[in-house]
Amino acid sequence: MTVPRALLIAEAANPEWVSVPLVGWSLARALGAVARTHIVTQVRNREAFLRAGLEEGRDFTAIDTEPLARPVWRAANVLRMGSGRGWTMTTAAASLVYPYFERLVWRRFGAEIERGDWDLVHRITPLSPTATSSLAARTARAGTPFVLGPLNGGVPWPPGFDAERRREREWLSYLRGAYRLSPGRRAMLEGAAAILAGSRHTLGEIPARHRHKAIWLPENAVDPDRFATPAAQDVSGPLRACFVGRLVPYKGADMAIAAGAELMRAGKLRLDLVGDGPMADELRAQIAREGVGDAVRLHGNLPHTRVQDVLSEANILLFPSVREFGGGVVLEAMMLGVVPLVVDYAGPGEIVHPGIGHTVPIGPRPAIVAALRERLSALVSDPSDLPAMGARARAEAQERFTWESKARQVAEVYDWVRGLRADRPDFSAPGGAPPQA
């Protein structure tokens, strides 16, 4: 079976950043093991690519959209009205600039695509389904398969969290659904040979007429070299829980403190909070008010290596986020053998199943806190299952959620769109991932 020549479009891809750029970089690089790849990225990532040892022209091409992107980015930052908030505004601004990026990509690579120099074109980033792609239709007309995704984002705010939504200044989220009416979106979905959906929600947003080419594949994975120190899972003393994330309302650090307060006052639970954000002072006041200052450590932002050090001391990842698209920190905890305790909603709820962790139902804030408190109390009373559960979580992360395994899964999609296999790939999870059509 021939190794495909794959042109990878990853506008956001950077090994030195986090979130979407790190996803774009990690997947693009991993795909180099299953295909002959060339990465097309934005010029802001150029120096990081060079520092990582890639050769410009041979391994990647940097597209310069800064004359348009820079002023749009500045305007978006003003409209966000605060650092760490209003991410929908940032996504909207990026979506406005992205068509210009693809226009320049086609100017550079269009002739090669039309000549058949590439066996397929794969747009990895943007992840947002609101960023339309003119390349999909153009590539399809040239007779070259176009793979789209993983697409993810736009998970609805759950009922009862409208105050958190306003505090996040997510004004544009009320209008997000309008993107489905875009002619550009229709053309993109028509032109795509395969659509990778990074979540159940995104899968559900794909129109029925395109579901036959939609494949559920979570966007995130883990570099095992970054998370290589397994948790000891010592359950002989007070249990240790750890929260990792931005200190913003929807991530739920305040719910983690409230749920564990009684156990912490009794000396049965300790909690590490890793991250920073606009709620930091509010959380410090809550810790003082609950009288749990001796049981809670606030670490602030830490380098990735230090996050591993703190997380690997924990028995439980206590992560009650109510609007998480991918849940990368859940996979990181699993890779360390730390048992996740999450809200069964969006990304984390699709990853965690009873064999490897615990979930509590989505609901109003008091209901989530009560359910977390009940689950924590049960684990404190009988922690004997945690070591075995952590070992299973680690094994599943190593098998299914490394970038190497993700690349192998995408390679199956490549074979399918190239007509080298008849059946559509299915990556349903052991815990009961959704059907793909």
Short mmCIF file of N, CA and C in Angstrom, two decimals, residues 117-240:
data_model
loop_
_atom_site.label_atom_id
_atom_site.label_comp_id
_atom_site.label_asym_id
_atom_site.label_seq_id
_atom_site.Cartn_x
_atom_site.Cartn_y
_atom_site.Cartn_z
N ASP A 117 -0.29 16.40 -7.81
CA ASP A 117 0.95 16.19 -7.06
C ASP A 117 0.70 15.69 -5.64
N TRP A 118 -0.52 15.92 -5.13
CA TRP A 118 -0.88 15.52 -3.78
C TRP A 118 -2.01 14.49 -3.83
N ASP A 119 -1.89 13.43 -3.03
CA ASP A 119 -2.93 12.41 -2.99
C ASP A 119 -4.15 12.87 -2.20
N LEU A 120 -3.92 13.80 -1.27
CA LEU A 120 -5.03 14.36 -0.52
C LEU A 120 -4.58 15.66 0.13
N VAL A 121 -5.58 16.48 0.48
CA VAL A 121 -5.35 17.72 1.24
C VAL A 121 -6.15 17.59 2.53
N HIS A 122 -5.51 17.90 3.65
CA HIS A 122 -6.15 17.74 4.96
C HIS A 122 -6.06 19.06 5.72
N ARG A 123 -7.22 19.69 5.99
CA ARG A 123 -7.23 20.89 6.82
C ARG A 123 -7.38 20.46 8.27
N ILE A 124 -6.32 20.65 9.05
CA ILE A 124 -6.32 20.28 10.46
C ILE A 124 -6.85 21.42 11.32
N THR A 125 -6.32 22.61 11.14
CA THR A 125 -6.82 23.79 11.84
C THR A 125 -7.12 24.86 10.82
N PRO A 126 -8.12 25.71 11.16
CA PRO A 126 -8.84 25.90 12.42
C PRO A 126 -9.71 24.70 12.79
N LEU A 127 -9.90 24.52 14.11
CA LEU A 127 -10.81 23.49 14.59
C LEU A 127 -12.26 23.95 14.53
N SER A 128 -12.48 25.26 14.58
CA SER A 128 -13.85 25.77 14.65
C SER A 128 -14.63 25.45 13.38
N PRO A 129 -15.84 24.89 13.50
CA PRO A 129 -16.68 24.65 12.34
C PRO A 129 -17.14 25.94 11.65
N THR A 130 -16.99 27.09 12.34
CA THR A 130 -17.42 28.35 11.75
C THR A 130 -16.43 28.89 10.72
N ALA A 131 -15.22 28.35 10.68
CA ALA A 131 -14.22 28.79 9.71
C ALA A 131 -14.39 28.00 8.43
N THR A 132 -14.96 28.63 7.41
CA THR A 132 -15.26 27.93 6.17
C THR A 132 -14.00 27.76 5.32
N SER A 133 -14.05 26.82 4.38
CA SER A 133 -12.90 26.49 3.55
C SER A 133 -13.28 26.50 2.08
N SER A 134 -12.70 27.40 1.32
CA SER A 134 -12.88 27.39 -0.13
C SER A 134 -12.02 26.31 -0.77
N LEU A 135 -10.98 25.85 -0.05
CA LEU A 135 -10.12 24.81 -0.59
C LEU A 135 -10.86 23.50 -0.79
N ALA A 136 -11.87 23.24 0.04
CA ALA A 136 -12.58 21.97 -0.06
C ALA A 136 -13.19 21.79 -1.45
N ALA A 137 -13.93 22.79 -1.92
CA ALA A 137 -14.58 22.69 -3.23
C ALA A 137 -13.55 22.70 -4.35
N ARG A 138 -12.52 23.55 -4.23
CA ARG A 138 -11.51 23.63 -5.28
C ARG A 138 -10.74 22.32 -5.40
N THR A 139 -10.40 21.73 -4.26
CA THR A 139 -9.66 20.48 -4.26
C THR A 139 -10.52 19.35 -4.81
N ALA A 140 -11.81 19.34 -4.44
CA ALA A 140 -12.72 18.31 -4.95
C ALA A 140 -12.85 18.41 -6.47
N ARG A 141 -12.95 19.63 -6.99
CA ARG A 141 -13.05 19.80 -8.46
C ARG A 141 -11.79 19.30 -9.16
N ALA A 142 -10.67 19.36 -8.46
CA ALA A 142 -9.42 18.87 -9.04
C ALA A 142 -9.30 17.35 -8.95
N GLY A 143 -10.27 16.71 -8.29
CA GLY A 143 -10.24 15.26 -8.16
C GLY A 143 -9.37 14.74 -7.04
N THR A 144 -9.01 15.61 -6.09
CA THR A 144 -8.18 15.23 -4.96
C THR A 144 -9.02 15.21 -3.70
N PRO A 145 -8.99 14.15 -2.92
CA PRO A 145 -9.80 14.11 -1.68
C PRO A 145 -9.39 15.20 -0.70
N PHE A 146 -10.39 15.78 -0.05
CA PHE A 146 -10.17 16.82 0.96
C PHE A 146 -10.71 16.31 2.29
N VAL A 147 -9.82 16.22 3.29
CA VAL A 147 -10.20 15.77 4.64
C VAL A 147 -10.32 17.01 5.53
N LEU A 148 -11.41 17.12 6.24
CA LEU A 148 -11.70 18.28 7.06
C LEU A 148 -11.74 17.88 8.54
N GLY A 149 -10.94 18.55 9.36
CA GLY A 149 -11.06 18.33 10.79
C GLY A 149 -9.83 17.76 11.44
N PRO A 150 -9.90 17.61 12.75
CA PRO A 150 -11.12 17.53 13.56
C PRO A 150 -11.78 18.89 13.80
N LEU A 151 -13.08 18.94 13.55
CA LEU A 151 -13.87 20.12 13.86
C LEU A 151 -14.42 19.99 15.28
N ASN A 152 -14.41 21.09 16.00
CA ASN A 152 -14.96 21.04 17.35
C ASN A 152 -15.23 22.47 17.82
N GLY A 153 -16.12 22.59 18.79
CA GLY A 153 -16.41 23.90 19.37
C GLY A 153 -17.91 24.17 19.43
N GLY A 154 -18.23 25.30 20.07
CA GLY A 154 -19.61 25.75 20.11
C GLY A 154 -20.52 24.92 20.99
N VAL A 155 -19.96 24.17 21.94
CA VAL A 155 -20.81 23.40 22.85
C VAL A 155 -21.74 24.38 23.58
N PRO A 156 -23.04 24.15 23.58
CA PRO A 156 -23.97 25.10 24.22
C PRO A 156 -23.70 25.25 25.72
N TRP A 157 -23.93 26.45 26.21
CA TRP A 157 -23.87 26.65 27.65
C TRP A 157 -25.03 25.89 28.29
N PRO A 158 -24.76 25.09 29.31
CA PRO A 158 -25.84 24.32 29.92
C PRO A 158 -26.80 25.22 30.68
N PRO A 159 -28.06 24.78 30.85
CA PRO A 159 -29.02 25.57 31.61
C PRO A 159 -28.52 25.83 33.03
N GLY A 160 -28.80 27.03 33.52
CA GLY A 160 -28.40 27.38 34.87
C GLY A 160 -27.05 28.06 34.97
N PHE A 161 -26.36 28.24 33.83
CA PHE A 161 -25.04 28.86 33.86
C PHE A 161 -24.99 30.13 33.01
N ASP A 162 -26.12 30.81 32.90
CA ASP A 162 -26.13 32.03 32.10
C ASP A 162 -25.31 33.13 32.75
N ALA A 163 -25.27 33.15 34.08
CA ALA A 163 -24.45 34.16 34.76
C ALA A 163 -22.98 33.96 34.43
N GLU A 164 -22.53 32.70 34.39
CA GLU A 164 -21.15 32.42 34.02
C GLU A 164 -20.89 32.81 32.57
N ARG A 165 -21.87 32.59 31.74
CA ARG A 165 -21.74 32.97 30.33
C ARG A 165 -21.53 34.48 30.19
N ARG A 166 -22.28 35.25 30.97
CA ARG A 166 -22.12 36.70 30.90
C ARG A 166 -20.79 37.13 31.49
N ARG A 167 -20.37 36.47 32.57
CA ARG A 167 -19.08 36.82 33.16
C ARG A 167 -17.93 36.53 32.20
N GLU A 168 -18.10 35.53 31.36
CA GLU A 168 -17.10 35.22 30.35
C GLU A 168 -17.18 36.17 29.16
N ARG A 169 -18.22 37.03 29.15
CA ARG A 169 -18.44 38.00 28.07
C ARG A 169 -18.56 37.31 26.72
N GLU A 170 -19.30 36.21 26.73
CA GLU A 170 -19.52 35.45 25.52
C GLU A 170 -20.77 35.93 24.80
N TRP A 171 -20.79 37.22 24.45
CA TRP A 171 -21.97 37.79 23.81
C TRP A 171 -22.24 37.14 22.45
N LEU A 172 -21.19 36.87 21.70
CA LEU A 172 -21.38 36.33 20.36
C LEU A 172 -21.89 34.89 20.38
N SER A 173 -21.76 34.21 21.51
CA SER A 173 -22.22 32.83 21.56
C SER A 173 -23.74 32.73 21.35
N TYR A 174 -24.45 33.82 21.65
CA TYR A 174 -25.90 33.82 21.42
C TYR A 174 -26.23 33.78 19.93
N LEU A 175 -25.29 34.21 19.09
CA LEU A 175 -25.54 34.29 17.66
C LEU A 175 -24.80 33.22 16.86
N ARG A 176 -24.09 32.34 17.54
CA ARG A 176 -23.21 31.42 16.84
C ARG A 176 -23.94 30.55 15.82
N GLY A 177 -25.16 30.15 16.12
CA GLY A 177 -25.88 29.25 15.23
C GLY A 177 -26.09 29.78 13.83
N ALA A 178 -25.92 31.09 13.64
CA ALA A 178 -26.12 31.67 12.31
C ALA A 178 -25.12 31.13 11.30
N TYR A 179 -23.99 30.61 11.76
CA TYR A 179 -22.97 30.14 10.82
C TYR A 179 -23.49 29.00 9.95
N ARG A 180 -24.49 28.26 10.44
CA ARG A 180 -25.00 27.12 9.68
C ARG A 180 -25.66 27.54 8.37
N LEU A 181 -26.03 28.81 8.27
CA LEU A 181 -26.69 29.31 7.06
C LEU A 181 -25.70 29.78 6.01
N SER A 182 -24.41 29.75 6.32
CA SER A 182 -23.40 30.28 5.41
C SER A 182 -23.27 29.43 4.15
N PRO A 183 -23.34 30.06 2.96
CA PRO A 183 -23.10 29.31 1.71
C PRO A 183 -21.71 28.68 1.69
N GLY A 184 -20.73 29.36 2.31
CA GLY A 184 -19.38 28.81 2.35
C GLY A 184 -19.32 27.51 3.12
N ARG A 185 -20.11 27.41 4.18
CA ARG A 185 -20.14 26.16 4.94
C ARG A 185 -20.73 25.04 4.10
N ARG A 186 -21.80 25.33 3.40
CA ARG A 186 -22.42 24.30 2.56
C ARG A 186 -21.43 23.80 1.52
N ALA A 187 -20.71 24.72 0.88
CA ALA A 187 -19.74 24.33 -0.14
C ALA A 187 -18.60 23.52 0.47
N MET A 188 -18.18 23.89 1.68
CA MET A 188 -17.10 23.16 2.35
C MET A 188 -17.52 21.72 2.65
N LEU A 189 -18.72 21.54 3.19
CA LEU A 189 -19.18 20.20 3.52
C LEU A 189 -19.42 19.36 2.27
N GLU A 190 -19.89 19.99 1.21
CA GLU A 190 -20.08 19.27 -0.05
C GLU A 190 -18.75 18.80 -0.61
N GLY A 191 -17.73 19.65 -0.51
CA GLY A 191 -16.45 19.32 -1.10
C GLY A 191 -15.62 18.34 -0.32
N ALA A 192 -15.86 18.23 0.98
CA ALA A 192 -15.05 17.34 1.82
C ALA A 192 -15.34 15.88 1.52
N ALA A 193 -14.29 15.08 1.41
CA ALA A 193 -14.45 13.63 1.25
C ALA A 193 -14.66 12.94 2.59
N ALA A 194 -14.13 13.54 3.66
CA ALA A 194 -14.31 13.02 5.02
C ALA A 194 -14.32 14.20 5.98
N ILE A 195 -15.18 14.12 6.98
CA ILE A 195 -15.30 15.17 7.99
C ILE A 195 -15.05 14.54 9.35
N LEU A 196 -13.98 14.96 10.01
CA LEU A 196 -13.67 14.47 11.34
C LEU A 196 -14.35 15.36 12.36
N ALA A 197 -15.23 14.78 13.17
CA ALA A 197 -15.96 15.52 14.20
C ALA A 197 -15.33 15.21 15.55
N GLY A 198 -14.83 16.26 16.22
CA GLY A 198 -14.12 16.07 17.47
C GLY A 198 -15.00 15.89 18.69
N SER A 199 -16.33 16.00 18.53
CA SER A 199 -17.24 15.84 19.66
C SER A 199 -18.61 15.40 19.15
N ARG A 200 -19.44 14.90 20.06
CA ARG A 200 -20.80 14.51 19.69
C ARG A 200 -21.59 15.73 19.22
N HIS A 201 -21.36 16.86 19.91
CA HIS A 201 -22.09 18.07 19.53
C HIS A 201 -21.77 18.45 18.09
N THR A 202 -20.50 18.47 17.74
CA THR A 202 -20.12 18.83 16.37
C THR A 202 -20.66 17.82 15.38
N LEU A 203 -20.62 16.55 15.74
CA LEU A 203 -21.19 15.52 14.87
C LEU A 203 -22.67 15.79 14.64
N GLY A 204 -23.37 16.21 15.69
CA GLY A 204 -24.80 16.48 15.56
C GLY A 204 -25.11 17.72 14.74
N GLU A 205 -24.14 18.62 14.59
CA GLU A 205 -24.37 19.83 13.78
C GLU A 205 -24.17 19.59 12.29
N ILE A 206 -23.60 18.46 11.93
CA ILE A 206 -23.39 18.17 10.51
C ILE A 206 -24.71 17.73 9.89
N PRO A 207 -25.14 18.35 8.80
CA PRO A 207 -26.43 18.00 8.20
C PRO A 207 -26.50 16.52 7.83
N ALA A 208 -27.71 15.98 7.88
CA ALA A 208 -27.92 14.55 7.66
C ALA A 208 -27.36 14.07 6.32
N ARG A 209 -27.43 14.92 5.30
CA ARG A 209 -26.98 14.49 3.98
C ARG A 209 -25.46 14.29 3.90
N HIS A 210 -24.73 14.78 4.92
CA HIS A 210 -23.28 14.61 4.93
C HIS A 210 -22.82 13.63 6.00
N ARG A 211 -23.74 13.05 6.76
CA ARG A 211 -23.33 12.20 7.88
C ARG A 211 -22.60 10.93 7.41
N HIS A 212 -22.85 10.53 6.18
CA HIS A 212 -22.21 9.30 5.70
C HIS A 212 -20.68 9.45 5.60
N LYS A 213 -20.20 10.68 5.59
CA LYS A 213 -18.75 10.88 5.52
C LYS A 213 -18.21 11.54 6.79
N ALA A 214 -19.02 11.58 7.83
CA ALA A 214 -18.61 12.15 9.11
C ALA A 214 -18.12 11.05 10.04
N ILE A 215 -17.01 11.29 10.71
CA ILE A 215 -16.37 10.29 11.57
C ILE A 215 -16.06 10.93 12.91
N TRP A 216 -16.51 10.31 13.99
CA TRP A 216 -16.24 10.81 15.34
C TRP A 216 -14.81 10.47 15.72
N LEU A 217 -14.02 11.51 16.04
CA LEU A 217 -12.63 11.32 16.43
C LEU A 217 -12.24 12.46 17.36
N PRO A 218 -12.12 12.22 18.66
CA PRO A 218 -11.77 13.30 19.58
C PRO A 218 -10.51 14.02 19.13
N GLU A 219 -10.51 15.35 19.31
CA GLU A 219 -9.42 16.15 18.77
C GLU A 219 -8.12 15.99 19.51
N ASN A 220 -8.18 15.73 20.81
CA ASN A 220 -6.99 15.78 21.64
C ASN A 220 -6.29 14.43 21.75
N ALA A 221 -5.03 14.51 22.05
CA ALA A 221 -4.22 13.34 22.38
C ALA A 221 -3.11 13.83 23.30
N VAL A 222 -2.22 12.94 23.67
CA VAL A 222 -1.18 13.26 24.63
C VAL A 222 0.16 12.80 24.08
N ASP A 223 1.17 13.60 24.31
CA ASP A 223 2.54 13.18 24.04
C ASP A 223 3.03 12.42 25.26
N PRO A 224 3.22 11.11 25.17
CA PRO A 224 3.61 10.34 26.37
C PRO A 224 4.94 10.78 26.96
N ASP A 225 5.80 11.40 26.15
CA ASP A 225 7.08 11.88 26.69
C ASP A 225 6.88 13.07 27.63
N ARG A 226 5.80 13.82 27.44
CA ARG A 226 5.52 14.96 28.31
C ARG A 226 4.90 14.53 29.63
N PHE A 227 4.24 13.37 29.64
CA PHE A 227 3.54 12.89 30.83
C PHE A 227 3.98 11.45 31.10
N ALA A 228 5.20 11.34 31.58
CA ALA A 228 5.84 10.02 31.68
C ALA A 228 6.09 9.57 33.11
N THR A 229 5.57 10.31 34.09
CA THR A 229 5.78 9.95 35.49
C THR A 229 4.46 9.50 36.10
N PRO A 230 4.18 8.21 36.14
CA PRO A 230 2.88 7.74 36.63
C PRO A 230 2.64 8.10 38.10
N ALA A 231 1.40 8.35 38.43
CA ALA A 231 1.03 8.63 39.81
C ALA A 231 1.25 7.40 40.67
N ALA A 232 1.69 7.62 41.89
CA ALA A 232 1.91 6.50 42.81
C ALA A 232 0.59 5.87 43.25
N GLN A 233 -0.49 6.66 43.23
CA GLN A 233 -1.80 6.19 43.69
C GLN A 233 -1.72 5.60 45.11
N ASP A 234 -1.05 6.34 45.98
CA ASP A 234 -0.98 5.96 47.40
C ASP A 234 -2.29 6.39 48.07
N VAL A 235 -3.05 5.42 48.55
CA VAL A 235 -4.35 5.73 49.16
C VAL A 235 -4.32 5.52 50.67
N SER A 236 -3.10 5.50 51.25
CA SER A 236 -2.99 5.22 52.67
C SER A 236 -3.28 6.43 53.55
N GLY A 237 -3.14 7.63 53.01
CA GLY A 237 -3.39 8.84 53.79
C GLY A 237 -4.55 9.63 53.22
N PRO A 238 -4.60 10.94 53.50
CA PRO A 238 -5.65 11.77 52.88
C PRO A 238 -5.56 11.69 51.36
N LEU A 239 -6.70 11.55 50.72
CA LEU A 239 -6.69 11.53 49.25
C LEU A 239 -6.27 12.89 48.73
N ARG A 240 -5.62 12.86 47.56
CA ARG A 240 -5.19 14.11 46.91
C ARG A 240 -6.00 14.28 45.64
#
